[in-house]
mmCIF file of C-alpha atoms in Angstrom:
data_model
loop_
_atom_site.group_PDB
_atom_site.id
_atom_site.type_symbol
_atom_site.label_atom_id
_atom_site.label_comp_id
_atom_site.label_asym_id
_atom_site.label_seq_id
_atom_site.Cartn_x
_atom_site.Cartn_y
_atom_site.Cartn_z
ATOM 1 C CA UNK O 160 35.716 -40.533 -18.313
ATOM 2 C CA UNK O 161 35.282 -44.302 -18.456
ATOM 3 C CA UNK O 162 37.275 -44.676 -15.243
ATOM 4 C CA UNK O 163 37.591 -42.083 -12.508
ATOM 5 C CA UNK O 164 40.677 -42.293 -10.314
ATOM 6 C CA UNK O 165 40.801 -40.270 -7.108
ATOM 7 C CA UNK O 166 44.000 -38.380 -6.292
ATOM 8 C CA UNK O 167 44.026 -35.945 -3.375
ATOM 9 C CA UNK O 168 40.369 -34.965 -3.640
ATOM 10 C CA UNK O 169 40.160 -34.757 -7.431
ATOM 11 C CA UNK O 170 39.167 -37.280 -10.101
ATOM 12 C CA UNK O 171 41.213 -38.038 -13.198
ATOM 13 C CA UNK O 172 40.904 -40.369 -16.145
ATOM 14 C CA UNK O 173 43.202 -43.370 -16.177
ATOM 15 C CA UNK O 174 45.404 -41.639 -18.762
ATOM 16 C CA UNK O 175 45.693 -38.441 -16.715
ATOM 17 C CA UNK O 176 46.095 -39.966 -13.239
ATOM 18 C CA UNK O 177 49.717 -39.131 -12.390
ATOM 19 C CA UNK O 178 52.004 -38.418 -9.468
ATOM 20 C CA UNK O 179 55.613 -37.198 -9.361
ATOM 21 C CA UNK O 180 58.471 -39.469 -10.412
ATOM 22 C CA UNK O 181 60.194 -38.193 -7.261
ATOM 23 C CA UNK O 182 57.507 -39.686 -5.028
ATOM 24 C CA UNK O 183 58.946 -41.890 -2.270
ATOM 25 C CA UNK O 184 56.304 -44.481 -3.111
ATOM 26 C CA UNK O 185 57.920 -44.975 -6.517
ATOM 27 C CA UNK O 186 61.538 -44.440 -5.510
ATOM 28 C CA UNK O 187 61.568 -46.485 -2.296
ATOM 29 C CA UNK O 188 58.256 -48.326 -1.933
ATOM 30 C CA UNK O 189 57.509 -45.880 0.873
ATOM 31 C CA UNK O 190 53.781 -45.937 1.549
ATOM 32 C CA UNK O 191 50.856 -48.112 2.537
ATOM 33 C CA UNK O 192 47.820 -49.553 0.804
ATOM 34 C CA UNK O 193 44.658 -51.610 1.126
ATOM 35 C CA UNK O 194 43.004 -53.889 -1.420
ATOM 36 C CA UNK O 195 39.241 -54.172 -0.940
ATOM 37 C CA UNK O 196 36.434 -56.052 -2.654
ATOM 38 C CA UNK O 197 33.226 -54.485 -3.876
ATOM 39 C CA UNK O 198 30.117 -56.653 -3.560
ATOM 40 C CA UNK O 199 26.690 -55.424 -4.699
ATOM 41 C CA UNK O 200 28.017 -51.879 -4.887
ATOM 42 C CA UNK O 201 29.380 -51.872 -1.328
ATOM 43 C CA UNK O 202 32.965 -52.156 -0.106
ATOM 44 C CA UNK O 203 33.393 -55.284 1.992
ATOM 45 C CA UNK O 204 34.692 -54.803 5.566
ATOM 46 C CA UNK O 205 35.508 -51.173 4.774
ATOM 47 C CA UNK O 206 35.868 -50.144 8.415
ATOM 48 C CA UNK O 207 38.354 -52.955 9.091
ATOM 49 C CA UNK O 208 40.391 -52.050 6.013
ATOM 50 C CA UNK O 209 40.469 -48.374 6.933
ATOM 51 C CA UNK O 210 41.578 -49.164 10.467
ATOM 52 C CA UNK O 211 44.415 -51.323 9.152
ATOM 53 C CA UNK O 212 45.449 -48.625 6.655
ATOM 54 C CA UNK O 213 45.782 -45.987 9.359
ATOM 55 C CA UNK O 214 47.572 -48.428 11.677
ATOM 56 C CA UNK O 215 50.051 -49.287 8.915
ATOM 57 C CA UNK O 216 50.631 -45.580 8.282
ATOM 58 C CA UNK O 217 51.145 -44.909 11.976
ATOM 59 C CA UNK O 218 53.684 -47.732 12.195
ATOM 60 C CA UNK O 219 55.843 -46.169 9.469
ATOM 61 C CA UNK O 220 55.279 -42.591 10.720
ATOM 62 C CA UNK O 221 53.300 -41.561 7.659
ATOM 63 C CA UNK O 222 50.663 -38.917 8.323
ATOM 64 C CA UNK O 223 47.644 -39.479 6.080
ATOM 65 C CA UNK O 224 46.457 -35.947 5.193
ATOM 66 C CA UNK O 225 42.764 -36.730 5.505
ATOM 67 C CA UNK O 226 40.640 -37.913 8.425
ATOM 68 C CA UNK O 227 39.508 -41.529 8.374
ATOM 69 C CA UNK O 228 35.802 -40.660 8.043
ATOM 70 C CA UNK O 229 36.466 -38.354 5.090
ATOM 71 C CA UNK O 230 38.623 -40.969 3.358
ATOM 72 C CA UNK O 231 35.959 -43.608 3.952
ATOM 73 C CA UNK O 232 33.444 -41.316 2.254
ATOM 74 C CA UNK O 233 35.868 -40.787 -0.639
ATOM 75 C CA UNK O 234 36.197 -44.545 -1.131
ATOM 76 C CA UNK O 235 32.421 -44.963 -1.341
ATOM 77 C CA UNK O 236 32.117 -41.997 -3.686
ATOM 78 C CA UNK O 237 34.785 -43.441 -5.977
ATOM 79 C CA UNK O 238 32.899 -46.735 -6.177
ATOM 80 C CA UNK O 239 29.690 -44.890 -7.036
ATOM 81 C CA UNK O 240 31.387 -42.612 -9.579
ATOM 82 C CA UNK O 241 32.760 -45.648 -11.406
ATOM 83 C CA UNK O 242 29.394 -47.414 -11.359
ATOM 84 C CA UNK O 243 30.823 -50.656 -10.011
ATOM 85 C CA UNK O 244 28.605 -53.241 -8.357
ATOM 86 C CA UNK O 245 31.296 -55.951 -8.309
ATOM 87 C CA UNK O 246 34.971 -55.074 -8.329
ATOM 88 C CA UNK O 247 38.070 -54.107 -6.421
ATOM 89 C CA UNK O 248 39.421 -50.998 -4.727
ATOM 90 C CA UNK O 249 43.118 -50.221 -4.422
ATOM 91 C CA UNK O 250 43.607 -47.470 -1.848
ATOM 92 C CA UNK O 251 47.180 -46.152 -1.787
ATOM 93 C CA UNK O 252 48.911 -43.537 0.360
ATOM 94 C CA UNK O 253 52.461 -42.633 -0.658
ATOM 95 C CA UNK O 254 54.958 -40.578 1.299
ATOM 96 C CA UNK O 255 55.163 -37.986 -1.503
ATOM 97 C CA UNK O 256 58.348 -36.012 -1.978
ATOM 98 C CA UNK O 257 60.038 -33.816 -4.575
ATOM 99 C CA UNK O 258 63.729 -34.708 -4.275
ATOM 100 C CA UNK O 259 66.055 -37.679 -4.129
ATOM 101 C CA UNK O 260 67.191 -39.109 -0.802
ATOM 102 C CA UNK O 261 65.878 -41.486 1.837
ATOM 103 C CA UNK O 262 64.899 -38.883 4.440
ATOM 104 C CA UNK O 263 61.117 -39.313 4.843
ATOM 105 C CA UNK O 264 60.814 -36.122 6.867
ATOM 106 C CA UNK O 265 61.663 -34.079 3.784
ATOM 107 C CA UNK O 266 58.399 -35.250 2.196
ATOM 108 C CA UNK O 267 55.503 -32.918 2.875
ATOM 109 C CA UNK O 268 52.926 -33.951 0.266
ATOM 110 C CA UNK O 269 51.575 -37.486 0.799
ATOM 111 C CA UNK O 270 49.540 -38.709 -2.162
ATOM 112 C CA UNK O 271 46.164 -40.357 -1.522
ATOM 113 C CA UNK O 272 45.005 -42.474 -4.454
ATOM 114 C CA UNK O 273 41.818 -44.529 -4.877
ATOM 115 C CA UNK O 274 41.509 -46.851 -7.875
ATOM 116 C CA UNK O 275 38.224 -48.666 -8.502
ATOM 117 C CA UNK O 276 38.440 -51.444 -11.077
ATOM 118 C CA UNK O 277 37.637 -55.069 -11.752
ATOM 119 C CA UNK O 278 39.994 -57.900 -10.820
ATOM 120 C CA UNK O 279 40.403 -61.607 -11.471
ATOM 121 C CA UNK O 280 43.361 -62.873 -9.477
ATOM 122 C CA UNK O 281 43.159 -66.546 -10.437
ATOM 123 C CA UNK O 282 41.473 -68.327 -13.372
ATOM 124 C CA UNK O 283 38.085 -69.813 -12.456
ATOM 125 C CA UNK O 284 39.274 -73.407 -12.924
ATOM 126 C CA UNK O 285 41.490 -73.114 -9.840
ATOM 127 C CA UNK O 286 38.450 -72.362 -7.691
ATOM 128 C CA UNK O 287 36.842 -75.632 -8.806
ATOM 129 C CA UNK O 288 39.955 -77.806 -9.183
ATOM 130 C CA UNK O 289 42.366 -76.241 -6.676
ATOM 131 C CA UNK O 290 45.816 -74.665 -6.836
ATOM 132 C CA UNK O 291 49.178 -76.382 -6.941
ATOM 133 C CA UNK O 292 51.694 -74.720 -4.626
ATOM 134 C CA UNK O 293 55.453 -74.762 -4.170
ATOM 135 C CA UNK O 294 57.506 -73.693 -1.176
ATOM 136 C CA UNK O 295 59.547 -70.613 -2.046
ATOM 137 C CA UNK O 296 63.204 -70.454 -1.089
ATOM 138 C CA UNK O 297 62.620 -66.740 -0.463
ATOM 139 C CA UNK O 298 61.594 -66.501 3.187
ATOM 140 C CA UNK O 299 59.153 -64.000 4.625
ATOM 141 C CA UNK O 300 60.648 -60.756 5.911
ATOM 142 C CA UNK O 301 61.804 -60.976 9.517
ATOM 143 C CA UNK O 302 59.233 -59.053 11.604
ATOM 144 C CA UNK O 303 62.052 -57.052 13.177
ATOM 145 C CA UNK O 304 63.152 -55.873 9.714
ATOM 146 C CA UNK O 305 59.795 -54.936 8.224
ATOM 147 C CA UNK O 306 56.690 -56.096 10.016
ATOM 148 C CA UNK O 307 54.400 -58.112 7.713
ATOM 149 C CA UNK O 308 51.514 -56.527 9.639
ATOM 150 C CA UNK O 309 52.337 -53.254 7.859
ATOM 151 C CA UNK O 310 50.675 -53.451 4.449
ATOM 152 C CA UNK O 311 53.365 -51.400 2.758
ATOM 153 C CA UNK O 312 54.077 -50.625 -0.880
ATOM 154 C CA UNK O 313 57.322 -52.589 -0.564
ATOM 155 C CA UNK O 314 56.216 -56.001 -1.876
ATOM 156 C CA UNK O 315 59.548 -57.114 -3.341
ATOM 157 C CA UNK O 316 59.798 -59.928 -0.773
ATOM 158 C CA UNK O 317 56.501 -61.339 -2.029
ATOM 159 C CA UNK O 318 57.335 -60.695 -5.675
ATOM 160 C CA UNK O 319 60.582 -62.689 -5.458
ATOM 161 C CA UNK O 320 58.633 -65.648 -4.092
ATOM 162 C CA UNK O 321 55.977 -65.150 -6.792
ATOM 163 C CA UNK O 322 58.697 -65.350 -9.456
ATOM 164 C CA UNK O 323 59.756 -68.719 -8.032
ATOM 165 C CA UNK O 324 56.176 -69.988 -8.227
ATOM 166 C CA UNK O 325 55.657 -68.873 -11.818
ATOM 167 C CA UNK O 326 59.032 -70.275 -12.920
ATOM 168 C CA UNK O 327 57.996 -73.606 -11.365
ATOM 169 C CA UNK O 328 54.745 -73.632 -13.325
ATOM 170 C CA UNK O 329 52.542 -72.579 -10.402
ATOM 171 C CA UNK O 330 50.888 -69.273 -9.627
ATOM 172 C CA UNK O 331 51.259 -69.271 -5.855
ATOM 173 C CA UNK O 332 53.945 -70.181 -3.339
ATOM 174 C CA UNK O 333 54.101 -70.883 0.375
ATOM 175 C CA UNK O 334 56.544 -68.631 2.232
ATOM 176 C CA UNK O 335 58.299 -69.773 5.396
ATOM 177 C CA UNK O 336 59.425 -67.526 8.234
ATOM 178 C CA UNK O 337 62.903 -67.268 9.710
ATOM 179 C CA UNK O 338 62.195 -70.314 11.929
ATOM 180 C CA UNK O 339 61.280 -72.478 8.947
ATOM 181 C CA UNK O 340 57.596 -72.423 9.829
ATOM 182 C CA UNK O 341 54.807 -71.696 7.368
ATOM 183 C CA UNK O 342 53.921 -68.003 7.360
ATOM 184 C CA UNK O 343 51.644 -67.264 4.403
ATOM 185 C CA UNK O 344 51.586 -67.294 0.620
ATOM 186 C CA UNK O 345 52.806 -64.486 -1.621
ATOM 187 C CA UNK O 346 49.446 -62.714 -1.530
ATOM 188 C CA UNK O 347 47.180 -64.819 0.657
ATOM 189 C CA UNK O 348 46.819 -66.347 4.109
ATOM 190 C CA UNK O 349 46.796 -70.126 4.347
ATOM 191 C CA UNK O 350 44.604 -72.655 6.193
ATOM 192 C CA UNK O 351 44.651 -76.422 6.530
ATOM 193 C CA UNK O 352 42.040 -78.885 7.755
ATOM 194 C CA UNK O 353 43.068 -81.937 9.756
ATOM 195 C CA UNK O 354 40.886 -84.192 11.852
ATOM 196 C CA UNK O 355 37.944 -81.812 11.562
ATOM 197 C CA UNK O 356 39.968 -78.856 12.900
ATOM 198 C CA UNK O 357 40.731 -75.688 10.959
ATOM 199 C CA UNK O 358 44.332 -74.553 11.495
ATOM 200 C CA UNK O 359 46.118 -71.398 10.367
ATOM 201 C CA UNK O 360 49.455 -69.796 11.340
ATOM 202 C CA UNK O 361 49.255 -67.261 14.195
ATOM 203 C CA UNK O 362 50.016 -63.571 13.799
ATOM 204 C CA UNK O 363 53.445 -64.009 15.413
ATOM 205 C CA UNK O 364 54.446 -66.374 12.589
ATOM 206 C CA UNK O 365 55.124 -63.178 10.650
ATOM 207 C CA UNK O 366 51.938 -62.784 8.620
ATOM 208 C CA UNK O 367 49.585 -60.069 7.539
ATOM 209 C CA UNK O 368 46.454 -60.211 9.662
ATOM 210 C CA UNK O 369 44.129 -60.663 6.714
ATOM 211 C CA UNK O 370 40.604 -59.258 6.735
ATOM 212 C CA UNK O 371 39.282 -62.246 4.774
ATOM 213 C CA UNK O 372 41.305 -64.550 7.059
ATOM 214 C CA UNK O 373 39.564 -63.140 10.123
ATOM 215 C CA UNK O 374 36.152 -63.331 8.433
ATOM 216 C CA UNK O 375 36.658 -67.009 7.597
ATOM 217 C CA UNK O 376 37.761 -67.744 11.175
ATOM 218 C CA UNK O 377 34.590 -66.087 12.494
ATOM 219 C CA UNK O 378 32.379 -67.960 10.006
ATOM 220 C CA UNK O 379 34.023 -71.267 10.893
ATOM 221 C CA UNK O 380 33.364 -70.766 14.596
ATOM 222 C CA UNK O 381 29.777 -69.730 13.887
ATOM 223 C CA UNK O 382 29.386 -73.057 12.055
ATOM 224 C CA UNK O 383 30.721 -75.037 14.998
ATOM 225 C CA UNK O 384 34.154 -75.689 13.520
ATOM 226 C CA UNK O 385 37.108 -75.720 15.897
ATOM 227 C CA UNK O 386 39.704 -73.147 14.828
ATOM 228 C CA UNK O 387 43.315 -73.119 16.013
ATOM 229 C CA UNK O 388 46.037 -70.570 15.295
ATOM 230 C CA UNK O 389 49.128 -72.743 15.588
ATOM 231 C CA UNK O 390 52.688 -72.869 14.298
ATOM 232 C CA UNK O 391 52.689 -74.939 11.131
ATOM 233 C CA UNK O 392 55.399 -76.643 9.076
ATOM 234 C CA UNK O 393 55.362 -77.916 5.493
ATOM 235 C CA UNK O 394 54.812 -81.401 6.928
ATOM 236 C CA UNK O 395 51.474 -80.247 8.351
ATOM 237 C CA UNK O 396 50.361 -79.228 4.867
ATOM 238 C CA UNK O 397 51.666 -82.446 3.307
ATOM 239 C CA UNK O 398 49.530 -84.580 5.643
ATOM 240 C CA UNK O 399 46.499 -82.260 5.835
ATOM 241 C CA UNK O 400 43.037 -83.371 4.780
ATOM 242 C CA UNK O 401 42.425 -80.043 3.016
ATOM 243 C CA UNK O 402 44.117 -76.746 2.328
ATOM 244 C CA UNK O 403 42.864 -73.378 1.137
ATOM 245 C CA UNK O 404 43.992 -69.774 0.848
ATOM 246 C CA UNK O 405 42.194 -66.534 1.658
ATOM 247 C CA UNK O 406 42.621 -62.926 0.611
ATOM 248 C CA UNK O 407 40.617 -59.884 -0.423
ATOM 249 C CA UNK O 408 41.413 -60.428 -4.096
ATOM 250 C CA UNK O 409 41.567 -64.249 -3.974
ATOM 251 C CA UNK O 410 38.569 -64.662 -1.628
ATOM 252 C CA UNK O 411 38.581 -68.396 -0.685
ATOM 253 C CA UNK O 412 40.477 -70.710 -3.034
ATOM 254 C CA UNK O 413 41.424 -74.381 -2.502
ATOM 255 C CA UNK O 414 44.969 -75.746 -2.778
ATOM 256 C CA UNK O 415 45.404 -79.430 -3.619
ATOM 257 C CA UNK O 416 49.148 -79.971 -3.979
ATOM 258 C CA UNK O 417 52.351 -78.689 -2.361
ATOM 259 C CA UNK O 418 55.820 -79.468 -3.695
ATOM 260 C CA UNK O 419 54.489 -82.433 -5.658
ATOM 261 C CA UNK O 420 52.621 -83.929 -2.675
ATOM 262 C CA UNK O 421 48.885 -84.330 -3.132
ATOM 263 C CA UNK O 422 46.930 -82.794 -0.254
ATOM 264 C CA UNK O 423 44.064 -85.009 0.923
ATOM 265 C CA UNK O 424 42.412 -86.634 -2.078
ATOM 266 C CA UNK O 425 43.661 -83.957 -4.449
ATOM 267 C CA UNK O 426 40.307 -82.217 -4.703
ATOM 268 C CA UNK O 427 38.732 -79.245 -2.909
ATOM 269 C CA UNK O 428 37.527 -80.700 0.396
ATOM 270 C CA UNK O 429 34.123 -80.513 2.077
ATOM 271 C CA UNK O 430 35.143 -77.984 4.751
ATOM 272 C CA UNK O 431 36.767 -75.767 2.134
ATOM 273 C CA UNK O 432 33.578 -75.865 0.088
ATOM 274 C CA UNK O 433 31.421 -75.248 3.155
ATOM 275 C CA UNK O 434 33.434 -72.213 4.235
ATOM 276 C CA UNK O 435 33.598 -70.881 0.688
ATOM 277 C CA UNK O 436 29.799 -71.086 0.483
ATOM 278 C CA UNK O 437 29.468 -69.453 3.896
ATOM 279 C CA UNK O 438 31.808 -66.640 2.841
ATOM 280 C CA UNK O 439 29.934 -65.984 -0.396
ATOM 281 C CA UNK O 440 26.621 -65.957 1.453
ATOM 282 C CA UNK O 441 28.075 -63.566 4.014
ATOM 283 C CA UNK O 442 29.362 -61.048 1.477
ATOM 284 C CA UNK O 443 26.108 -61.280 -0.466
ATOM 285 C CA UNK O 444 24.313 -60.053 2.666
#
């Protein structure tokens, strides 16, 4: 096998890795997942990702049929079996199921899937030149409807905003919350720099508490940079000195324009570059 995909304790080739068409994950987006980076053969922030996975599952009353330590071991074994030193892990837990209908309590066979592969979310030029963003008309899910802190398989909210970005000639969009404040992008958290301060929306803005987001906040504070988690509007991005996005797949990527307005001088800024270098040095360790 050129690629070994883990499903419920067994490994399958990519062609033979299958689950039921009746699975609630397929039929209703009913399940949870984590996306994790592999650096130098090791999964970055694995413990944090596993904690978030089990918290997401608990929030939607999904019982993962394997203890967290055993699943952590399975993730590491999958990386080793695929011989990856640099890459990406997609860890998925579906509700399972063998019949139609919404009732999740009729599902007794959750599916645990680990995919180890390579990934390139954005072309390299955007890391050196910066992204252009638009503001999506699709707002972020209301936290009382589906909490953005649950990393669920239901990503249609994000996908609709992503469609808007691509149709506008961009590859990423800013999503606002129900109050009209900046929440996050379709797949990444967002930061701005203004007056030497690093600012990012707070958790209660309706965002996913990103692992890379938290790492960058910690690195910034270690480097003596003031960090604030504050409510943010589009205006704050328009007048910012710098802007960048963070995510497990995206890592740290600059943004230089929003809705036709140039951010700062239209180039990746010094703090963005400093934090990107600090992040890369951190993961290399």
